[in-house]
Backbone as CSV, one residue per row, in Angstrom:
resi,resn,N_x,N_y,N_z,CA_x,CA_y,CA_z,C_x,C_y,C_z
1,UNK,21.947,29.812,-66.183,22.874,28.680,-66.115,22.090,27.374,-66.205
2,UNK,22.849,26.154,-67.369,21.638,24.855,-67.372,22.030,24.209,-66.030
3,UNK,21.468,23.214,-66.127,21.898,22.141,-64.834,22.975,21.265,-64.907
4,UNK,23.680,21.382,-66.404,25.125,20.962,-66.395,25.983,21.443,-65.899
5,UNK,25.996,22.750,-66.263,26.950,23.586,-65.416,26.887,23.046,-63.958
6,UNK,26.189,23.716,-63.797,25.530,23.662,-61.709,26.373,21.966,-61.610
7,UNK,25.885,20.916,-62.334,26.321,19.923,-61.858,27.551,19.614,-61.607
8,UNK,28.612,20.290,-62.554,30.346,20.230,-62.834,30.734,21.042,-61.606
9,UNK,30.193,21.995,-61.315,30.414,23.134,-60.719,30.447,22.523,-59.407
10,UNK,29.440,22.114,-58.657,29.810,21.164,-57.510,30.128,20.049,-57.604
11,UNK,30.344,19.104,-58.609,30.896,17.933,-58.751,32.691,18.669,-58.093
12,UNK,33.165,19.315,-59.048,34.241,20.047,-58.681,34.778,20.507,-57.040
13,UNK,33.797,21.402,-57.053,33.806,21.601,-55.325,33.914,20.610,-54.454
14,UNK,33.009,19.755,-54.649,33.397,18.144,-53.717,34.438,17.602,-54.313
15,UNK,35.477,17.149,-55.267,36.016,16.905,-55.645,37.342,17.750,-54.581
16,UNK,37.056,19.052,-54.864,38.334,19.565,-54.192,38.350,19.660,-52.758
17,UNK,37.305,19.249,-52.035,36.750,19.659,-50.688,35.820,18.754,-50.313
18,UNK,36.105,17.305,-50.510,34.829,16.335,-50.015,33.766,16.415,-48.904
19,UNK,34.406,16.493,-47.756,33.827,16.798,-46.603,34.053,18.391,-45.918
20,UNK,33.325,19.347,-46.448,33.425,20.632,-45.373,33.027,20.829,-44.438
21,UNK,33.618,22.158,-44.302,32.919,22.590,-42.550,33.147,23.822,-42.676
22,UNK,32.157,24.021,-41.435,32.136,25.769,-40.971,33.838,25.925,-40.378
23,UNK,34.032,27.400,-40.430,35.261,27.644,-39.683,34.685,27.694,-38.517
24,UNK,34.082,28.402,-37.750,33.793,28.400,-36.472,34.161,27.117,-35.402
25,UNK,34.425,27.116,-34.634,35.187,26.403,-33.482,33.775,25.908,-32.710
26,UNK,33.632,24.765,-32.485,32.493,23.917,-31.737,32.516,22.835,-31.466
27,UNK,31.903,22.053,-30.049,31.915,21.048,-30.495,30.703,20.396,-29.485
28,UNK,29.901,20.927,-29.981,28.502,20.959,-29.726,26.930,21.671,-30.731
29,UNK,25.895,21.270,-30.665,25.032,21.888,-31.268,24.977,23.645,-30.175
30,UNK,24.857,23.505,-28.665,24.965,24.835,-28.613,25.958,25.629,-28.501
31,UNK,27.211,25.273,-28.451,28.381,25.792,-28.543,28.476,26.979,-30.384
32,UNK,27.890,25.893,-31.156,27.365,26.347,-32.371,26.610,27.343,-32.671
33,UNK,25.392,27.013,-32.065,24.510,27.806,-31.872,25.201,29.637,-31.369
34,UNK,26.253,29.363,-30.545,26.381,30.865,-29.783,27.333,31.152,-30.601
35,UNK,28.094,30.474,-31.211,29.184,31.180,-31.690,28.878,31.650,-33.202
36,UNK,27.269,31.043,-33.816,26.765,31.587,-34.692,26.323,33.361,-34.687
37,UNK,25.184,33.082,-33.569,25.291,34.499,-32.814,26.269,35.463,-33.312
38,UNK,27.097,35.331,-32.066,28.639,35.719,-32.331,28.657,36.674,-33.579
39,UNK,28.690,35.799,-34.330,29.730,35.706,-35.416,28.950,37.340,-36.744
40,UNK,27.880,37.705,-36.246,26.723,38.706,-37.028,28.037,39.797,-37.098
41,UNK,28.091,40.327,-37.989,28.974,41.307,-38.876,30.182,41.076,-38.425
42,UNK,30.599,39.756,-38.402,32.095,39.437,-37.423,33.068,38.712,-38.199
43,UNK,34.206,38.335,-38.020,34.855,37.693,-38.632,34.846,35.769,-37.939
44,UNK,35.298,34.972,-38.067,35.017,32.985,-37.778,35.963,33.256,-36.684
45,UNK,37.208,33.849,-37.657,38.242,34.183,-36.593,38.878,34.507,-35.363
46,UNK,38.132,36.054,-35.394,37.497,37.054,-34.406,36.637,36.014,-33.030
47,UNK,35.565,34.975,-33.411,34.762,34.606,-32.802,35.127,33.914,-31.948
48,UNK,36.108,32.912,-32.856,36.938,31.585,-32.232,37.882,32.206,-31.232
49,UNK,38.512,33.205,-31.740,39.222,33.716,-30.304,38.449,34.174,-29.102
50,UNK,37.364,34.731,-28.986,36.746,35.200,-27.529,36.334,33.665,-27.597
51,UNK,35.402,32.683,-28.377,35.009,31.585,-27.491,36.143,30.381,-27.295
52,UNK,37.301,30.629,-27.528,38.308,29.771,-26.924,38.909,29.906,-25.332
53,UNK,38.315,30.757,-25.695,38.143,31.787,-23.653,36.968,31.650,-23.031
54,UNK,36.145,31.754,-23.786,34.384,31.834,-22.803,34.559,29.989,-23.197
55,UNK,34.286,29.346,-23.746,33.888,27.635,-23.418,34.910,26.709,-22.634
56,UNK,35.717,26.683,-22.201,36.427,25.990,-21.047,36.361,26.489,-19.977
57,UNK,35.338,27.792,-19.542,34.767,28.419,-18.388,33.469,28.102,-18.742
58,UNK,32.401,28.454,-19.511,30.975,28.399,-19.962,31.020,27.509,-21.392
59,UNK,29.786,26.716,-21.232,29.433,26.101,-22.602,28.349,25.513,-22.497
60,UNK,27.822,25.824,-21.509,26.333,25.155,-21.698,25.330,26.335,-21.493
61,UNK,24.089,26.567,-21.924,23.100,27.707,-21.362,23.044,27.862,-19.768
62,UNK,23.311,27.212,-19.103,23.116,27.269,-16.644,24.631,28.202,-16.882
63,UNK,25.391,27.255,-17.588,27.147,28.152,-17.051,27.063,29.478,-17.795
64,UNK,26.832,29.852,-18.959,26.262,31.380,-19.483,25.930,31.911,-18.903
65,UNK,24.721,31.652,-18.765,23.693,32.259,-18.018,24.229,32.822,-16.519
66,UNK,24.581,32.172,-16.368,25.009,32.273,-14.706,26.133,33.448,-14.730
67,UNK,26.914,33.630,-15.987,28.017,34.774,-16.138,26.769,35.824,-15.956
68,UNK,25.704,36.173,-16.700,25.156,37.383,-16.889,25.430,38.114,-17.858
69,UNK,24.783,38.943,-18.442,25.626,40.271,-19.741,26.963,40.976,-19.061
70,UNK,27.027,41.171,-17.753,28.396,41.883,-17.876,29.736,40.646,-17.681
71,UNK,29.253,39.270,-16.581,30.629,38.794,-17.183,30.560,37.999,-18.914
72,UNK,29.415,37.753,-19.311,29.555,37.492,-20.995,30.493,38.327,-21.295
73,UNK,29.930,39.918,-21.203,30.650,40.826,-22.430,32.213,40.931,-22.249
74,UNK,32.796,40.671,-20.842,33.701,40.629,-20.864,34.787,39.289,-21.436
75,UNK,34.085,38.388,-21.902,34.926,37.328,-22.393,34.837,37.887,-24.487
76,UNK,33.595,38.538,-24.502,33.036,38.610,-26.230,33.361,40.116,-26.218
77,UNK,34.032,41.197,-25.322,34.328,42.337,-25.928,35.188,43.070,-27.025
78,UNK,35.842,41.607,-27.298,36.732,41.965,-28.774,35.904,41.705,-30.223
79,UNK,34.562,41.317,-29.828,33.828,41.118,-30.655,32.779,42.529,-31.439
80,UNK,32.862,42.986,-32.378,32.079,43.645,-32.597,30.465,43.836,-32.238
81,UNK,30.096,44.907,-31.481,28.307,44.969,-31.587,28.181,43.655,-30.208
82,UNK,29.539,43.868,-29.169,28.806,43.084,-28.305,28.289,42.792,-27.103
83,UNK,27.911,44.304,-26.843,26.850,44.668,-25.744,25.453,44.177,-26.137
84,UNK,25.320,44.237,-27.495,23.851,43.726,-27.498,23.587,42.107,-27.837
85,UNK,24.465,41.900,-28.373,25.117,40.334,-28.300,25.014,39.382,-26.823
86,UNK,26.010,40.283,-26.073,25.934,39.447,-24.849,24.274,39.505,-24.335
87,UNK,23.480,40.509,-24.400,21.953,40.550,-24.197,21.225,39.333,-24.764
88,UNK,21.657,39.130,-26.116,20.821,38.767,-26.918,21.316,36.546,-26.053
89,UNK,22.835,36.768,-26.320,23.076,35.182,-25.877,22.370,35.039,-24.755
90,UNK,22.452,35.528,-23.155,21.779,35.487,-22.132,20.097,35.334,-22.468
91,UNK,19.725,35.745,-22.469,18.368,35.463,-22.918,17.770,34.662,-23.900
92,UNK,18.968,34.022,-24.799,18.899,32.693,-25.160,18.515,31.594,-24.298
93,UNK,19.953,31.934,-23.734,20.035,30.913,-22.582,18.946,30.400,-21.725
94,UNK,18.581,31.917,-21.266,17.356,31.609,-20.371,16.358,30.728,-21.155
95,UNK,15.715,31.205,-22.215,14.940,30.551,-22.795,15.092,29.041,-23.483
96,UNK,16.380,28.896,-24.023,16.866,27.259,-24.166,16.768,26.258,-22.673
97,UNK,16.910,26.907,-21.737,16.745,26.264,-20.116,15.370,26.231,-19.835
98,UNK,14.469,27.274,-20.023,13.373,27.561,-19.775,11.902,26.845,-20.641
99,UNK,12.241,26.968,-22.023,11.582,26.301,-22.724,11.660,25.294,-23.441
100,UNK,12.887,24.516,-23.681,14.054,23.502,-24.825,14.978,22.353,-23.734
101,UNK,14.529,22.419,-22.045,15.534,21.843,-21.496,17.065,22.021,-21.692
102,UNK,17.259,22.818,-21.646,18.600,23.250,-22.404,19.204,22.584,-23.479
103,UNK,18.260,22.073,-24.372,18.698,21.456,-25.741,18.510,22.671,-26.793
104,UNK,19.226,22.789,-27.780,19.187,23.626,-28.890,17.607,22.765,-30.016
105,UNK,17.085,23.633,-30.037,15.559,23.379,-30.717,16.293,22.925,-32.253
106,UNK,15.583,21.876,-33.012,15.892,21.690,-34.032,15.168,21.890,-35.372
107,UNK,14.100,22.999,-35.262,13.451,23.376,-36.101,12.882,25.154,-36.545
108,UNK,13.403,25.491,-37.445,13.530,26.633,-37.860,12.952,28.034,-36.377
109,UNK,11.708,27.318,-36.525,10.352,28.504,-36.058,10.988,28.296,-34.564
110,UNK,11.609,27.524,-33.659,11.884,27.524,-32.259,13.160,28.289,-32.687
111,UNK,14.236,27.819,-33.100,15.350,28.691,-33.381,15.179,30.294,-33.817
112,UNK,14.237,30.746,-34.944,13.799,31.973,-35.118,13.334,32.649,-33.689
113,UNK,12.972,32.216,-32.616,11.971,33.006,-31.536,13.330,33.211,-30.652
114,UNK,14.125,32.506,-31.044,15.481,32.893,-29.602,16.106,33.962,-30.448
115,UNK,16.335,34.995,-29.254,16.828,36.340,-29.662,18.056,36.520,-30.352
116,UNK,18.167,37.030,-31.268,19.369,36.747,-31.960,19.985,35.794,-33.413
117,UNK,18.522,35.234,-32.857,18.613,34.481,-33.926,17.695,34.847,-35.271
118,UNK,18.378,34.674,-36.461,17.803,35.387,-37.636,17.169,34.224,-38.302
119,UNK,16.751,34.054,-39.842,16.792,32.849,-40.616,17.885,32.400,-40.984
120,UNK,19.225,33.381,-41.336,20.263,32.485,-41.802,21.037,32.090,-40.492
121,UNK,21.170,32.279,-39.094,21.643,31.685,-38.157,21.126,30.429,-38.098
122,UNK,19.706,30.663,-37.772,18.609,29.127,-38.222,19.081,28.209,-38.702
123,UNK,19.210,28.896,-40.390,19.598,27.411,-41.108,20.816,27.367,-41.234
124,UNK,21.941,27.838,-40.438,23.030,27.494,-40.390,23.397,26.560,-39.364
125,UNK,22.972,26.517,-38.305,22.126,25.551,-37.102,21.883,23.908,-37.403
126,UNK,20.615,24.648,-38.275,19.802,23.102,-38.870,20.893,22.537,-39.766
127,UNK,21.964,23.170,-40.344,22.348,22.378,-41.687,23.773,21.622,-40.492
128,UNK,24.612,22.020,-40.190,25.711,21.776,-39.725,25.804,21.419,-38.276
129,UNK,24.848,21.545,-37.785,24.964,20.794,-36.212,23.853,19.361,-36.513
130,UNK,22.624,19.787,-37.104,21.508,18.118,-37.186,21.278,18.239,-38.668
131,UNK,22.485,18.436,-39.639,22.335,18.098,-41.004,20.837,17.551,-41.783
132,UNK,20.365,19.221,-41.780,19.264,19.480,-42.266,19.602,19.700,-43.643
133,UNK,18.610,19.916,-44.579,18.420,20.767,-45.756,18.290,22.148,-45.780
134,UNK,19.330,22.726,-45.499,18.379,24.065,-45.328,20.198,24.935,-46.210
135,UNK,19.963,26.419,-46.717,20.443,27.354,-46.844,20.885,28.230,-46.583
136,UNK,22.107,28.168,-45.992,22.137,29.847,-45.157,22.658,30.649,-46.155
137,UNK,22.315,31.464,-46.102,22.626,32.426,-47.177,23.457,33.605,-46.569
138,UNK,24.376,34.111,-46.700,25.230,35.201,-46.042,25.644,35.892,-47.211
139,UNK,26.659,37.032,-47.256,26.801,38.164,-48.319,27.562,37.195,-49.194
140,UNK,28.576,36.367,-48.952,29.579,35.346,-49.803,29.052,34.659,-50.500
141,UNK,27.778,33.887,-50.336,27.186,33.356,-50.784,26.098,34.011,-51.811
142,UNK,25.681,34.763,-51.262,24.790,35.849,-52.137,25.643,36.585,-53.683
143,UNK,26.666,37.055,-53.016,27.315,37.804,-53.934,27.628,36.360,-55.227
144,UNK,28.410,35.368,-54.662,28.982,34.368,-55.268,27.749,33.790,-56.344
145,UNK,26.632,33.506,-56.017,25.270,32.606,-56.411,25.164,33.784,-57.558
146,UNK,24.673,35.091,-57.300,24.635,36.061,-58.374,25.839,36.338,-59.641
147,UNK,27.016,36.142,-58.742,28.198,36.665,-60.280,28.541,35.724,-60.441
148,UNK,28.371,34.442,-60.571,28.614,33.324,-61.330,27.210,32.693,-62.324
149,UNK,26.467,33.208,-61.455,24.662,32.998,-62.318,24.155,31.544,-61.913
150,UNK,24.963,31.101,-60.819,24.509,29.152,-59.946,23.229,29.558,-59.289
151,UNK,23.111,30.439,-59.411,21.741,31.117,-58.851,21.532,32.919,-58.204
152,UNK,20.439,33.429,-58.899,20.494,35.100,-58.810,19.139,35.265,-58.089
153,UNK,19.106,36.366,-57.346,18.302,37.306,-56.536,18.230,38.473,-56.316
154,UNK,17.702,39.418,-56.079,17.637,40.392,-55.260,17.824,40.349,-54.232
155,UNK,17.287,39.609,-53.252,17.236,39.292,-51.773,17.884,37.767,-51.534
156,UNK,18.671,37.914,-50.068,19.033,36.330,-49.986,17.936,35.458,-49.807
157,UNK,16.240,35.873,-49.609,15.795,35.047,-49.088,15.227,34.167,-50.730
158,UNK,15.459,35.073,-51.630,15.342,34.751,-53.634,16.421,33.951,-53.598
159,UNK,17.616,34.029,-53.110,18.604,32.987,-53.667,18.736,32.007,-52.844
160,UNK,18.342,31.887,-51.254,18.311,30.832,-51.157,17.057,29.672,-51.526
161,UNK,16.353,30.327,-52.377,14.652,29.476,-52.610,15.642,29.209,-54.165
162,UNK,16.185,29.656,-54.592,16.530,29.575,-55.895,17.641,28.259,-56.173
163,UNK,18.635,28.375,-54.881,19.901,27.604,-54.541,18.972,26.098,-54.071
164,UNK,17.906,26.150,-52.868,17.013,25.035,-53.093,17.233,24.493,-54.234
165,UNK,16.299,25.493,-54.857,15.784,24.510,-56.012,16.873,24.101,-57.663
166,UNK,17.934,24.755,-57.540,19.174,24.651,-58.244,20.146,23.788,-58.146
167,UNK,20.626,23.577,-56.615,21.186,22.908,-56.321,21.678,21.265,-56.552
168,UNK,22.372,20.617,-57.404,21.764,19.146,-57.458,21.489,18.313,-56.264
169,UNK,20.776,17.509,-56.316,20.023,17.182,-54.853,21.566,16.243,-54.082
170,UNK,22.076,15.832,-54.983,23.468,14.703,-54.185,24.359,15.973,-53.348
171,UNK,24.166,17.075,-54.242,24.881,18.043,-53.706,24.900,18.630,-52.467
172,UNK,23.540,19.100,-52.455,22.740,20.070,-51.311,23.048,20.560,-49.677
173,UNK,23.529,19.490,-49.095,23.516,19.075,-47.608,24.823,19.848,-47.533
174,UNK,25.716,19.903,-48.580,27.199,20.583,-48.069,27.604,21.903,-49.035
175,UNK,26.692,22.286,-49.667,26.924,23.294,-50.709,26.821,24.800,-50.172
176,UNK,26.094,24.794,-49.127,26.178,26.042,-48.048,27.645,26.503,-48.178
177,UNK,28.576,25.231,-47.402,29.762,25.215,-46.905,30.982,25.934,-48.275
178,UNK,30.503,25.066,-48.998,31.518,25.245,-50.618,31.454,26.783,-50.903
179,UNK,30.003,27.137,-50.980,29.774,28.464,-51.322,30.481,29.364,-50.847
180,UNK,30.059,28.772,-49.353,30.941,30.739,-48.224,32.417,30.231,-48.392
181,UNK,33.473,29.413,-48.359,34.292,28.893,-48.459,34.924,29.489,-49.919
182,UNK,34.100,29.595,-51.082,34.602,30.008,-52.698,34.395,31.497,-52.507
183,UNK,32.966,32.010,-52.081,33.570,33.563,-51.596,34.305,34.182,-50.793
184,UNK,35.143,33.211,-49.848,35.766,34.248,-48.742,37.053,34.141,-49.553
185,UNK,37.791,33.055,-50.147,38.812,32.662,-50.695,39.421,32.863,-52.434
186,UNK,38.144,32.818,-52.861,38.498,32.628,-54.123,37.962,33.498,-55.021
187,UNK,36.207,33.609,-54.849,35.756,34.583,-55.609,35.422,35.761,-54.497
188,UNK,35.878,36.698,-54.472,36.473,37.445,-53.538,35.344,38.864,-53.636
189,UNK,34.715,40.060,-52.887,34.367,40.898,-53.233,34.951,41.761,-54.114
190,UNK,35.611,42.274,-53.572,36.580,43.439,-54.297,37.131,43.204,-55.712
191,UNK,38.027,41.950,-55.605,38.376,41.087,-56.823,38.203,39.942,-57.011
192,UNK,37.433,39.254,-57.623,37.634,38.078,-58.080,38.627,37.307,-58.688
193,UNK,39.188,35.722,-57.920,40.653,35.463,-58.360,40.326,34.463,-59.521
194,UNK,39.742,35.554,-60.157,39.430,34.310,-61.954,40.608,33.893,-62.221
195,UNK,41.379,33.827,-62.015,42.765,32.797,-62.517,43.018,31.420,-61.429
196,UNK,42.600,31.645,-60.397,42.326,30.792,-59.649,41.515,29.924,-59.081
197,UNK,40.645,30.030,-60.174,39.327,29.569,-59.582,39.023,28.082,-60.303
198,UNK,38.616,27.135,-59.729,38.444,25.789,-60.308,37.254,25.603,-61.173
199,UNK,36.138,26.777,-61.413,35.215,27.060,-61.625,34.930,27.808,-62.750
200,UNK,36.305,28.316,-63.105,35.876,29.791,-64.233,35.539,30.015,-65.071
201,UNK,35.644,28.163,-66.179,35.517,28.022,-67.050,33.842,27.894,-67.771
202,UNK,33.076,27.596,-66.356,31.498,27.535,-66.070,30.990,28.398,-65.820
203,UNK,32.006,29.244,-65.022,31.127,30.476,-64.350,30.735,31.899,-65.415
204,UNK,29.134,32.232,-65.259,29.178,33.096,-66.268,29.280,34.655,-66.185
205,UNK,30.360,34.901,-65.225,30.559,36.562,-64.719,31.319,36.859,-66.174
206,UNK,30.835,37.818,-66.460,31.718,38.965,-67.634,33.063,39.350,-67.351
207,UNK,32.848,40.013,-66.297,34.008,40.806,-66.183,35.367,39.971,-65.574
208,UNK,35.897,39.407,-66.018,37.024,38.005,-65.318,38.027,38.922,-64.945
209,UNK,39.009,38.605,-64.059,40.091,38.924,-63.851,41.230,38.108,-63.771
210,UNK,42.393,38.809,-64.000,43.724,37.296,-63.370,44.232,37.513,-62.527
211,UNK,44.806,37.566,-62.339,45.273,37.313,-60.010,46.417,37.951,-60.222
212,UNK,46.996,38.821,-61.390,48.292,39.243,-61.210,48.208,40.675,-60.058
């Protein structure tokens, strides 16, 4: 794909979506932070409902913490995978209190060492709570970057070095957002809604479909 494309392609996206956002429910950097956590093979949805229950009781790492893994799990048990979850947040905690003053660290390598936390939690962190540069790359995004050709990999950690460097730079800071947003909605796993897509005419997947 040249860099015209890429350029129309999010010119478009901002066009239809100036200012995005994560779905996830926050309104804090660590509120963010946990409900990123959370959210590992989960639905935004799913998440926002247990933490619309756990944060007007807990929302800081002392009030977490202070639940423990068994009252955590009981606010996050509708959550998938979250016995080891509630492990993994608690011992966040401890360590955001312990080593961070209970501030959420704002740089990759401190965020990577808290449990639970991966690279794309990281830079999902850095980009949308202290509007960093950074990529998170998730399956929507992966899948999407590859069957449109805005950027291809093997691995997300190839497409997000690729999406870096692809990306137009005016673009960058909110294109995370556009991405997971065009795969959960529009360019879809199963089917792609090529008849619906604001994009299709750029995008270079073969196999198109129409939404009937």
């Amino acid at each position: 794909m040249n860099a015209a494309k890429r350029l129309e392609i999010f010119r478009r996206l901002h066009e239809d979506n100036p200012e995005p956002k994560t779905e996830l429910a926050y309104s804090s950097p660590f509120e963010l932070l946990i409900a990123v956590i959370l959210s590992a093979q989960s639905t935004d949805v799913g998440v926002n409902k247990a933490t619309a229950k756990l944060y007007p009781v807990a929302n800081t790492p002392e009030a977490i913490y202070a639940l423990g893994v068994e009252g955590l799990s009981e606010y996050i048990k509708t959550i998938g995978l979250y016995n080891s979850k509630a492990k993994n947040v608690i011992e966040t905690c401890r360590l955001l209190i312990e080593r961070h003053g209970s501030e959420v660290p704002q740089t990759r390598e401190a965020l990577e060492a808290l449990p639970g936390v991966g690279r794309k939690t990281a830079n999902v962190v850095l980009n949308t709570a202290f509007r960093q540069l950074t990529m998170a790359v998730d399956t929507h995004i992966f899948r999407v970057s590859n069957r449109t050709g805005i950027a291809r990999g093997k691995n997300v950690v190839e497409v997000e070095k690729q999406l870096m460097k692809f990306v137009p730079k005016q673009y960058l800071l909110d294109s995370h957002h556009w991405l997971i947003l065009h795969g959960r909605y529009v360019c879809q796993a199963r089917k792609p809604r090529c008849g619906s897509c604001r994009i299709e005419d750029l995008c270079e997947y073969k196999n198109k479909t129409s939404d009937d």
